[in-house]
PDB file of C-alpha atoms in Angstrom:
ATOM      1  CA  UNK A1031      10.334   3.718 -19.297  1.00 92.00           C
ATOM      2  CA  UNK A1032       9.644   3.586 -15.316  1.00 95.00           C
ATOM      3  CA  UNK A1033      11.083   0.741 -13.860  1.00 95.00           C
ATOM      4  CA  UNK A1034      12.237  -0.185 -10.470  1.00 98.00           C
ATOM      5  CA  UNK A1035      14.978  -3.153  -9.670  1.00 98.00           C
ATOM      6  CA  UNK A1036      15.326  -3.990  -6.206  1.00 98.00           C
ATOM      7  CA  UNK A1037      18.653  -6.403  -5.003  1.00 98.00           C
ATOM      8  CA  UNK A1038      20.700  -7.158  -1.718  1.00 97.00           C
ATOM      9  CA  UNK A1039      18.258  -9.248  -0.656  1.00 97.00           C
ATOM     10  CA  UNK A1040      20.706 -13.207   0.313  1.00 97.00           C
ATOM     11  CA  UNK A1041      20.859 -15.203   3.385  1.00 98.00           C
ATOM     12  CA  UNK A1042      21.462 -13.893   6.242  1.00 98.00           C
ATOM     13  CA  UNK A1043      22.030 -15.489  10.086  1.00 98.00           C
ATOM     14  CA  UNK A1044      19.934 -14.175  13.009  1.00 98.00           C
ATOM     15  CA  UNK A1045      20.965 -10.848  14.158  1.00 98.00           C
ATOM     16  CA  UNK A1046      22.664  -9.973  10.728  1.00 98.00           C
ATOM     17  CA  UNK A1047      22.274  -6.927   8.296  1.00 98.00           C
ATOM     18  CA  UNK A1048      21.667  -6.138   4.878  1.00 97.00           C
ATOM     19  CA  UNK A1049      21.234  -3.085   2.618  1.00 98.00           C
ATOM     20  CA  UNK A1050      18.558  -3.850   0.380  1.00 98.00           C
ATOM     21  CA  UNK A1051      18.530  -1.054  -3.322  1.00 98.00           C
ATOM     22  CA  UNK A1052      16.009   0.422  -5.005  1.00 98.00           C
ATOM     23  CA  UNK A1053      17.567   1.444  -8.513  1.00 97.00           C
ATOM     24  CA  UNK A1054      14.728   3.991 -10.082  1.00 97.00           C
ATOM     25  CA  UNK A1055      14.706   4.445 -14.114  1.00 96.00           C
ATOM     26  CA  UNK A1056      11.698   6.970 -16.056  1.00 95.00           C
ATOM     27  CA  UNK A1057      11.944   9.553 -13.133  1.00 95.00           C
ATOM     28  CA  UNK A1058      13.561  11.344 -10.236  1.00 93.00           C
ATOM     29  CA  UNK A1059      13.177  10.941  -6.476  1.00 92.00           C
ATOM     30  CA  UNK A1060      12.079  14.866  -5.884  1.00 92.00           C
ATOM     31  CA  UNK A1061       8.959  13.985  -7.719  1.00 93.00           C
ATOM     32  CA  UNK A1062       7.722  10.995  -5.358  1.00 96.00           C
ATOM     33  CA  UNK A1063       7.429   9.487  -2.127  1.00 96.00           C
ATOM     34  CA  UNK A1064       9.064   6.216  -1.967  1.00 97.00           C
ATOM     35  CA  UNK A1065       8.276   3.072  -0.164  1.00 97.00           C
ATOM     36  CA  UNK A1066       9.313  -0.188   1.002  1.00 98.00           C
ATOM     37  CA  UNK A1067       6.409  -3.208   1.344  1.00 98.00           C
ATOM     38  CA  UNK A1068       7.557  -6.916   2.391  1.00 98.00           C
ATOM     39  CA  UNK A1069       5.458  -9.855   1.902  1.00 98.00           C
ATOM     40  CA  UNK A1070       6.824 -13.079   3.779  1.00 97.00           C
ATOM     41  CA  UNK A1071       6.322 -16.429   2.055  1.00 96.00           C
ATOM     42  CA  UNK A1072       2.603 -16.775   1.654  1.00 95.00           C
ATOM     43  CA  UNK A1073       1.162 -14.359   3.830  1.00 96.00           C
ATOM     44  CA  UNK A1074       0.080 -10.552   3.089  1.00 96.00           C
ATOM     45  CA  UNK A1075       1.391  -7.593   2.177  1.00 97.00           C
ATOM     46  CA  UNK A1076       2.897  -5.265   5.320  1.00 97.00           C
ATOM     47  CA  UNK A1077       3.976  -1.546   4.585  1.00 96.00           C
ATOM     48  CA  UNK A1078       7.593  -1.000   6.586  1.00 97.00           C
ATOM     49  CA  UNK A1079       8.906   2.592   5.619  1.00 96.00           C
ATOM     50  CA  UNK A1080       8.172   5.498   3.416  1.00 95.00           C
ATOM     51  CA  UNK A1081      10.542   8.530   2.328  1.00 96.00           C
ATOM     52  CA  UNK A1082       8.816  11.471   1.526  1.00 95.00           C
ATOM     53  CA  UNK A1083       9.858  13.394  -2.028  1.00 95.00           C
ATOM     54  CA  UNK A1084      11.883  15.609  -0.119  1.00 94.00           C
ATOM     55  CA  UNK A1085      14.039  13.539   1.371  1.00 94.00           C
ATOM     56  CA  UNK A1086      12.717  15.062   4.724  1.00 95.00           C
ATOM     57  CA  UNK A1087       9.881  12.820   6.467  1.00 94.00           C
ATOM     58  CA  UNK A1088      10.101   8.837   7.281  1.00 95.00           C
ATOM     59  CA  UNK A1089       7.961   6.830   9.367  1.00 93.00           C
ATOM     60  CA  UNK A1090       8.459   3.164   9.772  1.00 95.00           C
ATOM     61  CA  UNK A1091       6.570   0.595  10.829  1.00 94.00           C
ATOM     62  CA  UNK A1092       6.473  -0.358  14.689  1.00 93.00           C
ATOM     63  CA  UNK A1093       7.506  -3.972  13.232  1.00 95.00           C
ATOM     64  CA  UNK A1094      10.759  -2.364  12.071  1.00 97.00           C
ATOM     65  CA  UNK A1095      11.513   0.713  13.738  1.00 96.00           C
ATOM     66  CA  UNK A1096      14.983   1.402  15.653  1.00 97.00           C
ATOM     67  CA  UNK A1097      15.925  -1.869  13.007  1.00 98.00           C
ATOM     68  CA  UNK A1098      15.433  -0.387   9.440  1.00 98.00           C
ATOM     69  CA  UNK A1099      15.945   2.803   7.849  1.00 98.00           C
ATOM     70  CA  UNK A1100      14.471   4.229   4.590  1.00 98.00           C
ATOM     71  CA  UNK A1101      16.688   6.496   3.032  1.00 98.00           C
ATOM     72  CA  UNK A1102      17.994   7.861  -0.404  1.00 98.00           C
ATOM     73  CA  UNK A1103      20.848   8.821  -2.804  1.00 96.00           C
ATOM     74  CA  UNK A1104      19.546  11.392  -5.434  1.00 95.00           C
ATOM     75  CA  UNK A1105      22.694  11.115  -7.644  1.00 94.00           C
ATOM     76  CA  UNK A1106      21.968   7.516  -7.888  1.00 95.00           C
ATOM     77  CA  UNK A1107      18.239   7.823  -8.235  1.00 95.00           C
ATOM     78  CA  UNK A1108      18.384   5.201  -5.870  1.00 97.00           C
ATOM     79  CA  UNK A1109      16.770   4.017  -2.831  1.00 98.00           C
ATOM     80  CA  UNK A1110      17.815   2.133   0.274  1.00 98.00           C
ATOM     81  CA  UNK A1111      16.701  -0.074   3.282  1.00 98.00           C
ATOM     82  CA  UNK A1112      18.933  -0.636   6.170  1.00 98.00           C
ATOM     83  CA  UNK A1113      17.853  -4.176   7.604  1.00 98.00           C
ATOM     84  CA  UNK A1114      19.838  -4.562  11.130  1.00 98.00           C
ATOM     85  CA  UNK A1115      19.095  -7.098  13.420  1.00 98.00           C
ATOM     86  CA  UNK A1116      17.200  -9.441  11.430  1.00 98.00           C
ATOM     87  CA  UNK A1117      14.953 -12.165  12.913  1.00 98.00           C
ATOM     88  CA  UNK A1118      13.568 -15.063  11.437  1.00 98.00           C
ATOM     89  CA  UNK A1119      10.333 -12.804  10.679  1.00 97.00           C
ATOM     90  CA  UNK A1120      12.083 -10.515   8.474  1.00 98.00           C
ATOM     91  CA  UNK A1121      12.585 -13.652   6.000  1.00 98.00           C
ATOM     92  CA  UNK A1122       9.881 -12.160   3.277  1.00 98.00           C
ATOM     93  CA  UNK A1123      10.464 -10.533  -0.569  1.00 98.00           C
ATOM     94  CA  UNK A1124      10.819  -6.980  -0.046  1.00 98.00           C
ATOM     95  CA  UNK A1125       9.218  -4.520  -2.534  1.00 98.00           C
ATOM     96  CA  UNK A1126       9.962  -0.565  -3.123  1.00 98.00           C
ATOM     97  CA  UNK A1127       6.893   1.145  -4.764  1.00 98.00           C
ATOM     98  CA  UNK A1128       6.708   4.570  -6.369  1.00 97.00           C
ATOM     99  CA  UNK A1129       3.627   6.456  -4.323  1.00 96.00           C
ATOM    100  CA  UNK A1130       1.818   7.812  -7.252  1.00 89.00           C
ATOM    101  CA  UNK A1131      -0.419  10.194  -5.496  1.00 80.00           C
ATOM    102  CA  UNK A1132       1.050  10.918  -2.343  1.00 78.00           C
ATOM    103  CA  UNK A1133      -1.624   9.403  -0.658  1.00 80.00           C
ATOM    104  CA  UNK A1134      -0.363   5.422  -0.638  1.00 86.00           C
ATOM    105  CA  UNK A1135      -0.757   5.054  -4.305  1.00 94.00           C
ATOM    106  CA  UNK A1136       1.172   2.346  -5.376  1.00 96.00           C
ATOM    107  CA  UNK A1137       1.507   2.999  -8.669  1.00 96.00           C
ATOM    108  CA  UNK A1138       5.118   0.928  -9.652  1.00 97.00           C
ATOM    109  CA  UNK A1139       6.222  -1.382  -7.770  1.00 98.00           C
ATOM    110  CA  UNK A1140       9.637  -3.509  -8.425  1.00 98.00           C
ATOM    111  CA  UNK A1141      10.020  -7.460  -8.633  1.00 97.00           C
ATOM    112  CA  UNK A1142      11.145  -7.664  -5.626  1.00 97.00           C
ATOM    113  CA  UNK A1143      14.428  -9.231  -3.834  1.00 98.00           C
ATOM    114  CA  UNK A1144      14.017 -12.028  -1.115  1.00 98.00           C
ATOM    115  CA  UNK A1145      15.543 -11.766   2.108  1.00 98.00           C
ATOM    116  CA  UNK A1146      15.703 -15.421   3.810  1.00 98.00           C
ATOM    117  CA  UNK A1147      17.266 -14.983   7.308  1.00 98.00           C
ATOM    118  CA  UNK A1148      18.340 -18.668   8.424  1.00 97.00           C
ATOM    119  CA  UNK A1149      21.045 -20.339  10.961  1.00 95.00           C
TER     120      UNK A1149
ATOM    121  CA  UNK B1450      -3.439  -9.077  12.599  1.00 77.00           C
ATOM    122  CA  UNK B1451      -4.848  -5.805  10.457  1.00 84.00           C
ATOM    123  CA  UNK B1452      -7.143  -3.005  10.842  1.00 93.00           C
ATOM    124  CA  UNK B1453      -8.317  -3.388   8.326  1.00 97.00           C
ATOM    125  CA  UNK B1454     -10.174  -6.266   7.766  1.00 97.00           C
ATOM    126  CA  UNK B1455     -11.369  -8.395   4.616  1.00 98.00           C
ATOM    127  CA  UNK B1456     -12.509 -11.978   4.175  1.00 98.00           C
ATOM    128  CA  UNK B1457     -10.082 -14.537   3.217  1.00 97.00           C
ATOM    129  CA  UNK B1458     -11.895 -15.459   0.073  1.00 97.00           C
ATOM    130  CA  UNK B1459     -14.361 -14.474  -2.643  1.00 98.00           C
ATOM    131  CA  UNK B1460     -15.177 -16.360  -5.683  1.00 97.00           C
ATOM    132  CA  UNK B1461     -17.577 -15.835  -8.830  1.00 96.00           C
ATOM    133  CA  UNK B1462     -18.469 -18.008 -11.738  1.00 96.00           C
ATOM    134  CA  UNK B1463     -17.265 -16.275 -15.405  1.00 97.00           C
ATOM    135  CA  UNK B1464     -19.193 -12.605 -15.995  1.00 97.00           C
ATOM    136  CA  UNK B1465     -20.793 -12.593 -12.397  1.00 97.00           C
ATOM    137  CA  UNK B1466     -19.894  -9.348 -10.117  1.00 97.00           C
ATOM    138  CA  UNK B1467     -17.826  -9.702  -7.387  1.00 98.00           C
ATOM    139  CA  UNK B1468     -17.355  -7.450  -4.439  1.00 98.00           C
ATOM    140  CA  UNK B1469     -14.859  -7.638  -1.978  1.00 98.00           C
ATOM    141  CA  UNK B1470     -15.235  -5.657   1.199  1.00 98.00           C
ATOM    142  CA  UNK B1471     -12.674  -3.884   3.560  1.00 98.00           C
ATOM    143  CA  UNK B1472     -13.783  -2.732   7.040  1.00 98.00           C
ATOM    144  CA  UNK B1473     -11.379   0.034   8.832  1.00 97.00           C
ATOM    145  CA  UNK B1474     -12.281   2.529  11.526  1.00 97.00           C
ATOM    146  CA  UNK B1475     -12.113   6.573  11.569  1.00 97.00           C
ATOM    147  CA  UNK B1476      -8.574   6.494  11.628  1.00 96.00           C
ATOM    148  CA  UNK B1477      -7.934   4.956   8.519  1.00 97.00           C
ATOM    149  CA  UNK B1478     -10.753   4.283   5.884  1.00 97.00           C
ATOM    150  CA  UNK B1479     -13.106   6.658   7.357  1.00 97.00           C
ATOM    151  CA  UNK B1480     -10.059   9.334   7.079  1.00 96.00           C
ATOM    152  CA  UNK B1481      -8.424   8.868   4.278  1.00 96.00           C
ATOM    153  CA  UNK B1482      -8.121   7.642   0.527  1.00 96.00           C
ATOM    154  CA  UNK B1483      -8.263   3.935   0.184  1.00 97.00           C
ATOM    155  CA  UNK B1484      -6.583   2.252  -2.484  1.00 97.00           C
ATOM    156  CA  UNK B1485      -6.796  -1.408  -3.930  1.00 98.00           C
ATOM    157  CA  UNK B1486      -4.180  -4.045  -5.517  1.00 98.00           C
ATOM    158  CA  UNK B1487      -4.397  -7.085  -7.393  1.00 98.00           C
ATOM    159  CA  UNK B1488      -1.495  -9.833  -6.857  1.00 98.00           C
ATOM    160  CA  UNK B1489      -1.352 -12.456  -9.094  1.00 96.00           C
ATOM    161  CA  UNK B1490       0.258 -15.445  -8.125  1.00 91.00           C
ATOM    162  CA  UNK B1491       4.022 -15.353  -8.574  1.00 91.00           C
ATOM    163  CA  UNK B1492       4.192 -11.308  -9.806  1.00 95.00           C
ATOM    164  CA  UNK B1493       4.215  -7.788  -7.666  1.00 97.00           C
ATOM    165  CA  UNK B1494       0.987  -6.233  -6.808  1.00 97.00           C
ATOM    166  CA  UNK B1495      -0.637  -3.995  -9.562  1.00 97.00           C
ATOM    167  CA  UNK B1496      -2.902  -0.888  -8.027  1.00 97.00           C
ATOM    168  CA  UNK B1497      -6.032  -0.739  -9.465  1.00 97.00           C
ATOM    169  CA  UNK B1498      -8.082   1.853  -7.876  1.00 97.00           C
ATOM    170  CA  UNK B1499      -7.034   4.681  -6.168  1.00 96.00           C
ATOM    171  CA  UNK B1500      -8.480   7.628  -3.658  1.00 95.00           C
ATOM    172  CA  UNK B1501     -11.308   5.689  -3.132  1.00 96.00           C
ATOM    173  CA  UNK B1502     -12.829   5.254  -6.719  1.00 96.00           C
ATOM    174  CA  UNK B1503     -10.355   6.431  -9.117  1.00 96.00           C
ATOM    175  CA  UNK B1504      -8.888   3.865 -11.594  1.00 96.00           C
ATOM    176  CA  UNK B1505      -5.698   4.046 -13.057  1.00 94.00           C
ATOM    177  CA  UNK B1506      -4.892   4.105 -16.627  1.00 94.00           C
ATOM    178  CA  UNK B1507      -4.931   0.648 -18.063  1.00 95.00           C
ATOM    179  CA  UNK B1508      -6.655  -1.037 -15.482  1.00 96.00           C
ATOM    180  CA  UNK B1509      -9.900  -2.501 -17.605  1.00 96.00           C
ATOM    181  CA  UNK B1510     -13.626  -0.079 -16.075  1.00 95.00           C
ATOM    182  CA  UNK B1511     -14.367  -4.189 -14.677  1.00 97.00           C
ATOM    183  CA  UNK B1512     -13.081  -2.834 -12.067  1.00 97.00           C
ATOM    184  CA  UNK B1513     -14.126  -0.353 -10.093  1.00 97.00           C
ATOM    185  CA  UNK B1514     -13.484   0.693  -5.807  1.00 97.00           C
ATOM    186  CA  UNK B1515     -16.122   2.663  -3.459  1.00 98.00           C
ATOM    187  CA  UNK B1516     -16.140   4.219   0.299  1.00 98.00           C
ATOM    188  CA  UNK B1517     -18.960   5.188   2.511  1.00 97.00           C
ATOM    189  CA  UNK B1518     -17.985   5.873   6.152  1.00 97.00           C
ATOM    190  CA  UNK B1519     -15.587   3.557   7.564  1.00 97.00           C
ATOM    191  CA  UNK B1520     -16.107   1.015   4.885  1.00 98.00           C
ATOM    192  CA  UNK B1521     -14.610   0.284   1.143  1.00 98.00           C
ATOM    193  CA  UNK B1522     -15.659  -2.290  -1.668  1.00 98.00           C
ATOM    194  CA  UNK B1523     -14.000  -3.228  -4.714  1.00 98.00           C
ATOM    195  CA  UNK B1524     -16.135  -4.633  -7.380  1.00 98.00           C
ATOM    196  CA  UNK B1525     -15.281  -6.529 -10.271  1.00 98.00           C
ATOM    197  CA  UNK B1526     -17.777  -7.092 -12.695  1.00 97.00           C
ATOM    198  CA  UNK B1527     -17.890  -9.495 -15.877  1.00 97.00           C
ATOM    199  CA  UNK B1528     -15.314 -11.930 -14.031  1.00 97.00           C
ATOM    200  CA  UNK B1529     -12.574 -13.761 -16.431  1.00 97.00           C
ATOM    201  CA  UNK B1530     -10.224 -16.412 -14.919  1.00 96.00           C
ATOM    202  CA  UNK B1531      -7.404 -14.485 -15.221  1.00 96.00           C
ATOM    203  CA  UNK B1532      -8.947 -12.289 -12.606  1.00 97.00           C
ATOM    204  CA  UNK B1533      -8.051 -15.108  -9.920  1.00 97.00           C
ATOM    205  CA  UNK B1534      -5.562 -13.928  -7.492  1.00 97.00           C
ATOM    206  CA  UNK B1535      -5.092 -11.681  -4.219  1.00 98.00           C
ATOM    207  CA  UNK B1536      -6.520  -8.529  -3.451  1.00 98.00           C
ATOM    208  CA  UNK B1537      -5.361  -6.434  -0.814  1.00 98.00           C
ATOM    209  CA  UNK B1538      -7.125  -3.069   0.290  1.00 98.00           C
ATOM    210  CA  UNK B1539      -4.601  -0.396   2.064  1.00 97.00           C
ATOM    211  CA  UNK B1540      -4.429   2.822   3.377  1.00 96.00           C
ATOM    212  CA  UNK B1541      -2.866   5.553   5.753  1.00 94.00           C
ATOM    213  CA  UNK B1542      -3.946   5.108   9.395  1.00 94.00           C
ATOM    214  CA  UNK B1543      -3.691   8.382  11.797  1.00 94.00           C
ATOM    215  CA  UNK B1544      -3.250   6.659  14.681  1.00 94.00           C
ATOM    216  CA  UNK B1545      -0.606   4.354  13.634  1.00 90.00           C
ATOM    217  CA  UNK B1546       0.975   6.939  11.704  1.00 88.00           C
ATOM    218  CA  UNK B1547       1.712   4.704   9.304  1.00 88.00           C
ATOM    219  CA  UNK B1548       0.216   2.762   6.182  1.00 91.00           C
ATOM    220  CA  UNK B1549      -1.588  -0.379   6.556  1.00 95.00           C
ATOM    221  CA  UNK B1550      -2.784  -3.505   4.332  1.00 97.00           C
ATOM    222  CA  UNK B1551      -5.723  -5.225   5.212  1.00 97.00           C
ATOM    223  CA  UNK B1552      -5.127  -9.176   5.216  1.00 96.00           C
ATOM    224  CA  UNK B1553      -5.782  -9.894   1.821  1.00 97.00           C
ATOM    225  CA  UNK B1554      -8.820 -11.879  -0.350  1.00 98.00           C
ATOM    226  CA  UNK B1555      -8.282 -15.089  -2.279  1.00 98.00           C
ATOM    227  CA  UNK B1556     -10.720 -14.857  -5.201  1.00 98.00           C
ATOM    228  CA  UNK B1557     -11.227 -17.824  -6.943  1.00 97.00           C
ATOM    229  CA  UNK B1558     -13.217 -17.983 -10.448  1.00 96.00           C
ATOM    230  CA  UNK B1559     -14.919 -21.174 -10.350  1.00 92.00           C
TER     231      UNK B1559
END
């Protein structure tokens, strides 16, 4: 069965990191693009970072970039986010997604883990 | 603030039609595919249409996304209460180089 579990997410003071996981059952990161999606406590939905299937291509959102980093471990089937100098805006539950299509098809999407930056 | 936008709410009576709009510009909607989620409250968001007007498997034919120019629509027909949550348009902006959600609509089923 497909299934994505995201964790890592805690509490974390201003200007600290964290290394948020994607663990990826029911298939293999060659076959997909892979994103990350954050969604701070009642607001919207904002795209950060996607990995192409390759392993090649990123692009992050300006929100993020030069602070996060998308990346991958293929032995692990697994899928990261480097969160670095974390503001009180990053506080949000952060989401990896399966791109189903290639073109920002969503098609799985974890439970998400919460990421609460506080003093 | 998105460019895409949306209104911030929609609501319906049970087994009206609903549509819910999503306004982008030729670097996004009028570019490429757009694709629409469902969030109900408390749970991840659930795609239900895809490259425009494509539905995934499982997702009930109530539902049912559209595109013409720079514009999208989801419509959901034959409304239920359990259809009360958020929905979110989004797609891949070329100027931005980067995906984008519009703002999200609160439907309510009265």
């Amino acid at each position: 069965q497909v299934h994505l579990v995201e964790s890592g997410g805690g509490v974390v003071q201003p200007g600290g990191s964290l290394r948020l996981s994607c663990a990826i059952s029911g298939f293999t990161l060659d076959d997909f693009a892979m994103h990350w999606v954050r969604q701070a406590p009642g607001k919207g939905l904002e795209w950060l970072a996607v990995l192409s299937h390759d392993g090649v291509t990123t692009f992050h959102a300006d929100s993020v970039k030069g602070r996060f980093a998308i990346s991958r471990d293929t032995s692990e089937n697994s899928l990261f986010l480097q969160a670095t100098a974390l503001g009180y805006e990053d506080t949000a539950v952060y989401f990896c997604a399966r791109d189903y299509s290639g073109n920002g098809a969503f098609d799985i999407w974890g439970q998400g883990t919460m990421v609460t930056v506080s003093s | 603030q998105s460019v895409l936008t949306q209104p911030p709410s929609a609501s319906g009576t049970p087994g009206q039609r609903v549509t819910i709009s999503c306004s982008g510009s030729h670097s996004n909607v009028g570019s490429n595919a757009v694709n629409w989620y469902q969030q109900l409250p408390g749970t991840a968001p659930r795609l239900l249409s895809f490259a425009n007007n494509q539905r995934p498997s499982g997702v009930p034919d109530r539902f049912s996304g559209s595109k013409s120019g720079t514009s999208a629509s989801l419509a959901i027909s034959g409304l239920q209460s359990e259809d009360e949550g958020d929905y979110y348009c989004a797609v891949w902006d070329d100027r931005l180089n980067h995906q984008v959600f519009g703002e999200g609509t609160k439907l309510t089923v009265l």
